[in-house]
mmCIF file of C-alpha atoms in Angstrom:
data_model
loop_
_atom_site.group_PDB
_atom_site.id
_atom_site.type_symbol
_atom_site.label_atom_id
_atom_site.label_comp_id
_atom_site.label_asym_id
_atom_site.label_seq_id
_atom_site.Cartn_x
_atom_site.Cartn_y
_atom_site.Cartn_z
ATOM 1 C CA MET A 17 -16.466 140.001 15.151
ATOM 2 C CA LYS A 18 -20.392 140.400 14.367
ATOM 3 C CA ILE A 19 -21.740 138.526 11.595
ATOM 4 C CA LYS A 20 -24.929 139.569 9.256
ATOM 5 C CA GLN A 21 -26.800 137.250 6.818
ATOM 6 C CA TYR A 22 -28.409 138.753 3.747
ATOM 7 C CA THR A 23 -30.598 136.033 2.056
ATOM 8 C CA ILE A 24 -30.289 136.242 -1.829
ATOM 9 C CA THR A 25 -31.439 133.761 -3.731
ATOM 10 C CA GLU A 26 -34.757 131.735 -2.622
ATOM 11 C CA ASN A 27 -36.068 129.037 -4.922
ATOM 12 C CA ASN A 28 -33.553 130.266 -7.924
ATOM 13 C CA ARG A 29 -34.910 133.391 -7.761
ATOM 14 C CA ILE A 30 -32.828 136.753 -6.849
ATOM 15 C CA ASN A 31 -34.750 138.570 -3.647
ATOM 16 C CA LYS A 32 -33.710 141.968 -5.434
ATOM 17 C CA ILE A 33 -34.752 143.605 -2.272
ATOM 18 C CA ASN A 34 -31.983 141.843 -0.183
ATOM 19 C CA LEU A 35 -29.660 142.403 -2.896
ATOM 20 C CA GLU A 36 -30.093 145.881 -3.114
ATOM 21 C CA LYS A 37 -30.019 146.180 0.781
ATOM 22 C CA TYR A 38 -26.692 143.992 0.679
ATOM 23 C CA ILE A 39 -25.329 146.503 -1.845
ATOM 24 C CA MET A 40 -26.007 149.689 -0.013
ATOM 25 C CA GLU A 41 -25.270 148.515 3.627
ATOM 26 C CA ASN A 42 -21.859 147.498 2.894
ATOM 27 C CA ASN A 43 -20.946 150.090 -0.199
ATOM 28 C CA ILE A 44 -20.135 146.985 -2.909
ATOM 29 C CA SER A 45 -19.665 148.260 -6.174
ATOM 30 C CA GLN A 46 -22.294 147.714 -9.195
ATOM 31 C CA ASN A 47 -19.346 145.868 -11.274
ATOM 32 C CA GLU A 48 -19.981 142.917 -8.590
ATOM 33 C CA VAL A 49 -23.706 142.757 -9.116
ATOM 34 C CA PRO A 50 -23.108 140.772 -12.527
ATOM 35 C CA LYS A 51 -21.134 137.851 -10.522
ATOM 36 C CA ILE A 52 -23.757 137.818 -7.975
ATOM 37 C CA GLN A 53 -26.390 137.254 -10.421
ATOM 38 C CA ILE A 54 -24.786 134.788 -12.348
ATOM 39 C CA GLU A 55 -23.405 132.494 -9.288
ATOM 40 C CA ARG A 56 -26.596 133.234 -6.980
ATOM 41 C CA PRO A 57 -25.318 132.418 -3.666
ATOM 42 C CA SER A 58 -28.292 131.311 -0.997
ATOM 43 C CA GLU A 59 -26.649 133.912 1.321
ATOM 44 C CA ILE A 60 -23.896 136.169 2.040
ATOM 45 C CA ILE A 61 -22.229 136.400 5.096
ATOM 46 C CA VAL A 62 -20.390 139.653 6.314
ATOM 47 C CA PHE A 63 -18.033 140.158 9.595
ATOM 48 C CA TYR A 64 -18.138 143.584 10.997
ATOM 49 C CA ASN A 65 -15.745 144.807 13.387
ATOM 50 C CA GLU A 66 -16.524 146.456 16.855
ATOM 51 C CA ASN A 67 -16.761 149.813 14.674
ATOM 52 C CA LYS A 68 -19.288 148.044 12.193
ATOM 53 C CA GLU A 69 -16.312 147.996 9.662
ATOM 54 C CA ILE A 70 -15.966 145.223 7.368
ATOM 55 C CA ALA A 71 -13.543 142.602 8.422
ATOM 56 C CA GLY A 72 -14.650 140.011 5.462
ATOM 57 C CA SER A 73 -17.350 138.137 3.670
ATOM 58 C CA LEU A 74 -18.208 134.681 2.431
ATOM 59 C CA ASN A 75 -21.105 133.104 0.145
ATOM 60 C CA LEU A 76 -22.940 130.297 0.799
ATOM 61 C CA TRP A 77 -25.205 128.196 -1.833
ATOM 62 C CA HIS A 78 -27.866 125.797 -0.151
ATOM 63 C CA ASN A 79 -30.379 123.162 -1.788
ATOM 64 C CA ARG A 80 -26.940 121.421 -3.220
ATOM 65 C CA PRO A 81 -27.003 117.571 -4.465
ATOM 66 C CA ASN A 82 -26.472 115.609 -1.457
ATOM 67 C CA TYR A 83 -22.985 114.257 -1.222
ATOM 68 C CA ASN A 84 -22.822 110.695 0.173
ATOM 69 C CA GLY A 85 -26.175 110.899 1.483
ATOM 70 C CA ARG A 86 -25.858 114.005 3.472
ATOM 71 C CA LYS A 87 -27.205 117.529 3.162
ATOM 72 C CA THR A 88 -24.616 119.479 1.434
ATOM 73 C CA SER A 89 -24.033 123.205 1.399
ATOM 74 C CA TYR A 90 -21.102 124.972 -0.760
ATOM 75 C CA ILE A 91 -18.886 127.376 0.316
ATOM 76 C CA GLY A 92 -17.028 130.149 -1.925
ATOM 77 C CA ASN A 93 -15.732 133.572 -2.484
ATOM 78 C CA VAL A 94 -14.192 133.549 1.257
ATOM 79 C CA ASN A 95 -12.344 137.052 1.691
ATOM 80 C CA ILE A 96 -10.876 137.994 5.075
ATOM 81 C CA HIS A 97 -9.168 141.538 5.483
ATOM 82 C CA GLU A 98 -5.750 141.120 6.154
ATOM 83 C CA LYS A 99 -5.781 142.636 9.937
ATOM 84 C CA TYR A 100 -8.313 140.293 10.955
ATOM 85 C CA ARG A 101 -6.555 137.136 10.217
ATOM 86 C CA LYS A 102 -6.130 135.674 13.482
ATOM 87 C CA ASN A 103 -8.664 133.801 15.993
ATOM 88 C CA GLU A 104 -11.209 133.404 12.579
ATOM 89 C CA ASP A 105 -11.929 129.721 13.614
ATOM 90 C CA LYS A 106 -14.468 131.479 16.224
ATOM 91 C CA ILE A 107 -16.212 133.050 13.502
ATOM 92 C CA PHE A 108 -16.441 130.365 11.142
ATOM 93 C CA ASN A 109 -17.393 128.148 14.308
ATOM 94 C CA LYS A 110 -20.417 130.362 14.507
ATOM 95 C CA VAL A 111 -21.215 129.966 10.665
ATOM 96 C CA PHE A 112 -21.094 126.319 11.014
ATOM 97 C CA LYS A 113 -23.238 126.301 14.189
ATOM 98 C CA GLU A 114 -25.984 128.036 12.322
ATOM 99 C CA LEU A 115 -25.558 125.474 9.444
ATOM 100 C CA LYS A 116 -26.060 122.330 11.739
ATOM 101 C CA LYS A 117 -29.083 123.919 13.051
ATOM 102 C CA LYS A 118 -30.647 124.249 9.440
ATOM 103 C CA GLY A 119 -29.838 120.258 9.171
ATOM 104 C CA ILE A 120 -26.553 120.900 6.853
ATOM 105 C CA LYS A 121 -24.214 117.997 7.301
ATOM 106 C CA THR A 122 -21.609 118.557 5.066
ATOM 107 C CA ILE A 123 -19.746 121.601 3.387
ATOM 108 C CA ILE A 124 -17.443 121.375 -0.078
ATOM 109 C CA GLY A 125 -15.385 124.265 -1.186
ATOM 110 C CA PRO A 126 -14.240 126.685 -2.445
ATOM 111 C CA LEU A 127 -17.169 125.989 -4.873
ATOM 112 C CA ASN A 128 -19.203 129.038 -5.812
ATOM 113 C CA GLY A 129 -22.484 126.867 -6.460
ATOM 114 C CA THR A 130 -21.650 125.245 -8.983
ATOM 115 C CA THR A 131 -18.640 123.667 -11.047
ATOM 116 C CA TRP A 132 -19.710 125.674 -14.013
ATOM 117 C CA ASN A 133 -18.337 129.186 -11.592
ATOM 118 C CA THR A 134 -14.970 129.719 -9.781
ATOM 119 C CA TYR A 135 -14.021 126.918 -7.737
ATOM 120 C CA ARG A 136 -11.188 125.080 -6.043
ATOM 121 C CA TYR A 137 -7.688 126.457 -4.543
ATOM 122 C CA VAL A 138 -4.192 126.452 -5.780
ATOM 123 C CA THR A 139 -2.209 124.042 -3.773
ATOM 124 C CA ASP A 140 0.929 124.175 -5.525
ATOM 125 C CA LYS A 141 1.524 127.294 -7.319
ATOM 126 C CA ARG A 142 4.845 126.565 -9.336
ATOM 127 C CA ASN A 143 6.695 129.629 -10.914
ATOM 128 C CA HIS A 144 4.212 130.016 -13.742
ATOM 129 C CA PRO A 145 2.287 133.354 -13.159
ATOM 130 C CA PRO A 146 -1.493 132.825 -13.236
ATOM 131 C CA PHE A 147 -3.296 132.286 -16.602
ATOM 132 C CA LEU A 148 -6.645 133.951 -17.731
ATOM 133 C CA MET A 149 -9.868 132.494 -16.200
ATOM 134 C CA GLU A 150 -8.035 130.395 -13.467
ATOM 135 C CA PRO A 151 -8.870 130.254 -10.033
ATOM 136 C CA PHE A 152 -5.790 131.969 -7.980
ATOM 137 C CA ASN A 153 -5.468 132.549 -4.069
ATOM 138 C CA GLU A 154 -3.386 133.492 -1.261
ATOM 139 C CA GLU A 155 -1.672 130.591 0.326
ATOM 140 C CA TYR A 156 -3.475 131.805 3.545
ATOM 141 C CA TYR A 157 -6.900 130.574 2.305
ATOM 142 C CA VAL A 158 -5.527 127.320 1.937
ATOM 143 C CA GLU A 159 -4.328 127.281 5.688
ATOM 144 C CA LEU A 160 -7.243 129.124 6.826
ATOM 145 C CA PHE A 161 -9.572 125.887 5.462
ATOM 146 C CA LYS A 162 -7.157 123.415 6.984
ATOM 147 C CA LYS A 163 -6.835 125.368 10.266
ATOM 148 C CA ILE A 164 -10.906 125.599 10.351
ATOM 149 C CA GLY A 165 -11.472 121.636 9.843
ATOM 150 C CA PHE A 166 -11.390 121.315 5.938
ATOM 151 C CA GLU A 167 -9.704 118.215 4.349
ATOM 152 C CA PRO A 168 -9.348 117.321 0.718
ATOM 153 C CA LEU A 169 -12.160 116.240 -1.176
ATOM 154 C CA ALA A 170 -10.808 116.184 -4.997
ATOM 155 C CA TYR A 171 -7.325 117.260 -6.696
ATOM 156 C CA TYR A 172 -6.998 118.771 -10.368
ATOM 157 C CA ILE A 173 -4.227 119.605 -12.274
ATOM 158 C CA SER A 174 -3.512 122.001 -15.348
ATOM 159 C CA THR A 175 -0.447 121.159 -17.891
ATOM 160 C CA ILE A 176 1.432 123.063 -20.409
ATOM 161 C CA MET A 177 2.890 122.407 -23.826
ATOM 162 C CA GLU A 178 5.634 125.102 -24.174
ATOM 163 C CA ASN A 179 7.280 125.988 -27.440
ATOM 164 C CA MET A 180 5.142 123.425 -29.517
ATOM 165 C CA ASN A 181 7.153 120.711 -27.823
ATOM 166 C CA PRO A 182 7.674 118.301 -31.216
ATOM 167 C CA VAL A 183 7.923 115.735 -28.320
ATOM 168 C CA GLN A 184 4.629 116.454 -27.342
ATOM 169 C CA ARG A 185 3.185 117.612 -30.755
ATOM 170 C CA GLY A 186 4.701 113.910 -31.625
ATOM 171 C CA HIS A 187 2.094 112.226 -29.044
ATOM 172 C CA LEU A 188 -0.870 114.261 -30.582
ATOM 173 C CA SER A 189 0.390 113.317 -34.510
ATOM 174 C CA LYS A 190 0.263 109.822 -33.649
ATOM 175 C CA LYS A 191 -2.955 109.491 -31.948
ATOM 176 C CA ILE A 192 -4.401 111.339 -35.292
ATOM 177 C CA GLU A 193 -2.588 108.749 -37.506
ATOM 178 C CA LYS A 194 -4.353 105.700 -35.482
ATOM 179 C CA LEU A 195 -7.525 107.361 -35.511
ATOM 180 C CA LYS A 196 -7.331 107.518 -39.588
ATOM 181 C CA LYS A 197 -7.361 103.710 -39.138
ATOM 182 C CA PHE A 198 -10.915 103.782 -38.667
ATOM 183 C CA ASP A 199 -13.801 103.963 -41.119
ATOM 184 C CA TYR A 200 -15.473 106.966 -39.129
ATOM 185 C CA TYR A 201 -12.682 109.164 -39.307
ATOM 186 C CA LYS A 202 -13.450 109.888 -43.175
ATOM 187 C CA ASP A 203 -16.860 111.132 -41.902
ATOM 188 C CA THR A 204 -15.743 113.764 -39.373
ATOM 189 C CA THR A 205 -15.586 117.214 -40.147
ATOM 190 C CA VAL A 206 -14.337 119.967 -38.204
ATOM 191 C CA LYS A 207 -15.565 123.463 -38.490
ATOM 192 C CA SER A 208 -14.576 127.000 -36.819
ATOM 193 C CA ALA A 209 -17.100 129.228 -35.225
ATOM 194 C CA GLU A 210 -15.627 131.935 -37.358
ATOM 195 C CA ASN A 211 -17.974 133.909 -39.511
ATOM 196 C CA ASN A 212 -20.858 132.637 -37.025
ATOM 197 C CA ASP A 213 -23.029 134.855 -34.485
ATOM 198 C CA LEU A 214 -21.628 133.859 -31.131
ATOM 199 C CA ILE A 215 -25.232 133.352 -29.248
ATOM 200 C CA THR A 216 -26.042 130.641 -32.328
ATOM 201 C CA VAL A 217 -22.912 128.763 -31.705
ATOM 202 C CA LEU A 218 -23.455 128.569 -27.852
ATOM 203 C CA ASN A 219 -27.041 127.754 -28.294
ATOM 204 C CA LYS A 220 -26.072 125.162 -30.959
ATOM 205 C CA VAL A 221 -23.639 123.784 -28.312
ATOM 206 C CA TYR A 222 -25.591 124.104 -24.940
ATOM 207 C CA ASP A 223 -27.337 120.511 -25.178
ATOM 208 C CA LEU A 224 -24.199 119.052 -25.960
ATOM 209 C CA THR A 225 -22.411 120.790 -23.073
ATOM 210 C CA ILE A 226 -25.407 119.180 -20.705
ATOM 211 C CA GLU A 227 -25.026 115.927 -22.099
ATOM 212 C CA ALA A 228 -21.105 115.568 -22.267
ATOM 213 C CA PHE A 229 -20.830 116.891 -18.360
ATOM 214 C CA LYS A 230 -23.697 115.170 -16.661
ATOM 215 C CA ASN A 231 -21.745 112.609 -15.477
ATOM 216 C CA ASN A 232 -18.936 114.933 -13.991
ATOM 217 C CA PHE A 233 -17.799 115.086 -10.404
ATOM 218 C CA LEU A 234 -20.459 117.424 -8.362
ATOM 219 C CA TYR A 235 -22.338 117.823 -11.846
ATOM 220 C CA SER A 236 -25.319 120.249 -11.549
ATOM 221 C CA GLU A 237 -27.449 121.642 -14.576
ATOM 222 C CA LEU A 238 -27.107 125.331 -15.539
ATOM 223 C CA ASP A 239 -29.553 127.145 -17.381
ATOM 224 C CA ARG A 240 -29.367 128.065 -20.824
ATOM 225 C CA GLU A 241 -29.820 131.748 -19.741
ATOM 226 C CA ILE A 242 -26.845 131.335 -17.295
ATOM 227 C CA PHE A 243 -24.703 129.643 -19.499
ATOM 228 C CA LEU A 244 -24.968 132.191 -22.135
ATOM 229 C CA LYS A 245 -24.039 134.574 -19.479
ATOM 230 C CA ILE A 246 -20.943 133.143 -18.582
ATOM 231 C CA TYR A 247 -19.490 132.880 -22.107
ATOM 232 C CA MET A 248 -20.890 136.329 -22.922
ATOM 233 C CA ASN A 249 -18.994 137.987 -20.582
ATOM 234 C CA TYR A 250 -15.898 137.221 -22.347
ATOM 235 C CA GLU A 251 -17.106 138.318 -25.775
ATOM 236 C CA ASP A 252 -14.540 140.435 -26.248
ATOM 237 C CA LYS A 253 -12.250 138.017 -25.529
ATOM 238 C CA ILE A 254 -13.109 135.290 -27.517
ATOM 239 C CA VAL A 255 -11.689 134.364 -30.768
ATOM 240 C CA LYS A 256 -14.085 132.738 -32.531
ATOM 241 C CA LYS A 257 -11.767 130.709 -34.894
ATOM 242 C CA PHE A 258 -10.284 129.250 -31.654
ATOM 243 C CA PHE A 259 -13.877 127.490 -31.082
ATOM 244 C CA LYS A 260 -13.980 124.335 -32.894
ATOM 245 C CA MET A 261 -16.713 122.299 -33.699
ATOM 246 C CA LEU A 262 -16.693 118.374 -34.422
ATOM 247 C CA TYR A 263 -19.207 116.477 -36.955
ATOM 248 C CA LEU A 264 -19.724 112.983 -37.479
ATOM 249 C CA LYS A 265 -21.631 113.348 -40.959
ATOM 250 C CA ASP A 266 -24.183 115.836 -40.154
ATOM 251 C CA GLU A 267 -23.895 115.790 -36.100
ATOM 252 C CA LEU A 268 -22.432 117.799 -33.904
ATOM 253 C CA ILE A 269 -20.550 115.344 -31.324
ATOM 254 C CA GLY A 270 -18.256 117.743 -29.550
ATOM 255 C CA TYR A 271 -16.589 120.882 -29.617
ATOM 256 C CA VAL A 272 -13.429 122.424 -28.217
ATOM 257 C CA PHE A 273 -13.098 126.100 -26.922
ATOM 258 C CA GLY A 274 -9.751 127.724 -26.528
ATOM 259 C CA ILE A 275 -8.979 131.315 -25.753
ATOM 260 C CA PRO A 276 -5.795 133.393 -25.738
ATOM 261 C CA ASP A 277 -4.331 133.962 -22.277
ATOM 262 C CA TYR A 278 -4.855 137.759 -22.231
ATOM 263 C CA ALA A 279 -3.264 138.000 -18.715
ATOM 264 C CA GLU A 280 -0.011 137.748 -20.381
ATOM 265 C CA LEU A 281 -0.023 141.039 -21.714
ATOM 266 C CA GLU A 282 0.477 142.454 -17.923
ATOM 267 C CA TYR A 283 3.974 140.690 -17.577
ATOM 268 C CA LYS A 284 5.033 140.057 -21.446
ATOM 269 C CA GLY A 285 3.251 142.601 -23.562
ATOM 270 C CA LYS A 286 2.185 140.153 -25.746
ATOM 271 C CA ILE A 287 0.253 137.196 -25.639
ATOM 272 C CA GLU A 288 1.999 133.816 -26.590
ATOM 273 C CA THR A 289 -0.334 131.153 -25.338
ATOM 274 C CA MET A 290 -3.597 129.644 -26.085
ATOM 275 C CA ILE A 291 -5.473 127.802 -23.265
ATOM 276 C CA LEU A 292 -7.766 125.307 -23.734
ATOM 277 C CA LYS A 293 -10.826 125.538 -21.480
ATOM 278 C CA THR A 294 -13.542 123.369 -22.446
ATOM 279 C CA ILE A 295 -13.821 120.244 -24.570
ATOM 280 C CA ALA A 296 -17.138 118.502 -24.926
ATOM 281 C CA ILE A 297 -18.174 115.066 -26.638
ATOM 282 C CA SER A 298 -20.909 113.374 -27.061
ATOM 283 C CA PRO A 299 -21.303 110.481 -24.462
ATOM 284 C CA LYS A 300 -21.992 108.044 -27.192
ATOM 285 C CA TYR A 301 -18.632 108.757 -29.361
ATOM 286 C CA ASN A 302 -16.470 108.576 -25.588
ATOM 287 C CA GLY A 303 -13.378 106.458 -26.055
ATOM 288 C CA LYS A 304 -13.083 107.046 -29.738
ATOM 289 C CA GLY A 305 -10.624 109.345 -30.093
ATOM 290 C CA MET A 306 -12.733 112.416 -30.944
ATOM 291 C CA GLY A 307 -11.193 114.643 -28.363
ATOM 292 C CA TYR A 308 -7.646 114.200 -29.964
ATOM 293 C CA ILE A 309 -9.192 115.446 -33.654
ATOM 294 C CA LEU A 310 -10.546 118.498 -31.558
ATOM 295 C CA ILE A 311 -7.058 119.184 -30.020
ATOM 296 C CA ASP A 312 -5.366 118.700 -32.493
ATOM 297 C CA GLU A 313 -7.091 121.492 -34.897
ATOM 298 C CA LEU A 314 -6.967 123.792 -32.014
ATOM 299 C CA VAL A 315 -3.207 123.275 -31.477
ATOM 300 C CA LYS A 316 -3.068 123.757 -35.172
ATOM 301 C CA GLU A 317 -5.089 127.071 -35.161
ATOM 302 C CA ALA A 318 -2.816 128.291 -32.831
ATOM 303 C CA GLU A 319 0.613 127.372 -34.050
ATOM 304 C CA LYS A 320 -0.768 129.275 -37.613
ATOM 305 C CA SER A 321 -1.863 132.219 -35.490
ATOM 306 C CA GLY A 322 1.893 132.547 -33.832
ATOM 307 C CA TYR A 323 1.121 130.762 -30.317
ATOM 308 C CA LYS A 324 4.062 129.218 -28.711
ATOM 309 C CA ASN A 325 2.380 127.680 -25.768
ATOM 310 C CA VAL A 326 -0.803 125.679 -25.116
ATOM 311 C CA ILE A 327 -2.203 125.408 -21.547
ATOM 312 C CA TYR A 328 -4.850 122.339 -20.933
ATOM 313 C CA ALA A 329 -6.868 123.992 -17.892
ATOM 314 C CA LEU A 330 -7.961 122.594 -14.442
ATOM 315 C CA MET A 331 -8.487 119.099 -15.325
ATOM 316 C CA TYR A 332 -9.783 116.390 -12.696
ATOM 317 C CA GLU A 333 -7.383 114.050 -11.676
ATOM 318 C CA LYS A 334 -9.641 111.017 -11.939
ATOM 319 C CA ASN A 335 -11.063 112.005 -15.478
ATOM 320 C CA ILE A 336 -9.246 110.784 -19.085
ATOM 321 C CA SER A 337 -8.925 114.166 -19.762
ATOM 322 C CA LYS A 338 -5.662 114.691 -17.082
ATOM 323 C CA ASN A 339 -4.169 111.551 -19.060
ATOM 324 C CA ILE A 340 -4.426 113.639 -22.059
ATOM 325 C CA GLY A 341 -2.981 117.043 -20.657
ATOM 326 C CA LEU A 342 -0.188 115.110 -19.339
ATOM 327 C CA LEU A 343 0.544 113.316 -22.621
ATOM 328 C CA LEU A 344 0.648 116.605 -24.284
ATOM 329 C CA GLY A 345 1.935 118.455 -21.603
ATOM 330 C CA ASP A 346 4.025 119.282 -18.633
ATOM 331 C CA GLU A 347 2.461 119.688 -15.019
ATOM 332 C CA LEU A 348 1.793 123.194 -14.587
ATOM 333 C CA ARG A 349 -0.349 123.887 -11.477
ATOM 334 C CA ARG A 350 -2.131 121.530 -9.151
ATOM 335 C CA TYR A 351 -5.361 122.687 -7.272
ATOM 336 C CA THR A 352 -7.736 121.117 -4.516
ATOM 337 C CA LEU A 353 -11.445 121.342 -3.505
ATOM 338 C CA PHE A 354 -12.311 120.533 -0.121
ATOM 339 C CA ILE A 355 -14.981 119.017 2.357
ATOM 340 C CA LYS A 356 -15.955 119.432 6.050
ATOM 341 C CA GLU A 357 -18.240 117.128 8.036
ATOM 342 C CA LEU A 358 -20.449 118.977 10.876
#
């Protein structure tokens, strides 16, 4: 197989000429362009067979934060067409050799540029169908990563509360009862984004989001413009009453974002599950149980709206959110992020 490399992003700006060249030469659908514009890969590498037919492709992101003091790139959107799924190590070795020439010491993936975008492979699928916005992959890609020398770097889980499990709901109620004993609880208010302009709400929570996640594993800051685009891509699916904001007196100190699992429509013909996608709390209020207040409000709203299940999505195993997810739900799926040293 032969390789062709397209430089897409330089100095955080998309090279429109190269992007157009990639689209034209590879017959890329215009539907894929918004994703490229949000993810902004440094380069897209395309593999061709001897007849110049596309055999696969991958994206690379350079200028990422060093990992353990070593110059690091991210790899993602790996796609190998089925009939070329043998001897892939030869083509990947060519890619790794070029990266070493550029001084790259470490590759992490699958990670599409930033943890705000798609990342991780499903490594323990269980029986539940994929839910909305969940990364999902063929087992082949996990085996491919192992074959070409990647090792596990970090683990993640999703959990599910099914049929509004009374025991798990009870755990949540007990947490709220304990919080009511603190003086600050009476000064908290939860407000819905309902009847508010979505862009206005997103702008309001942007700064809080950056502050809340800045110490997360592999965090990198996201421009306000891209943050807005990510959420606005789902504008037609967002139900604003499931976007809850927490105030302490007049200060916005947290929010939770839930979204119906529209993927259920494909195999159930109805939606019975709410996904808790994002929860953010101002760091100065960590450890005070504020997250439970937001989760309780979201679960009550979901229950009132007729939903039977709640998914706590994509939690890093070393984060406290994982403990909350396991307290309020049963393990649904496991995911892995990988690393390769060059």
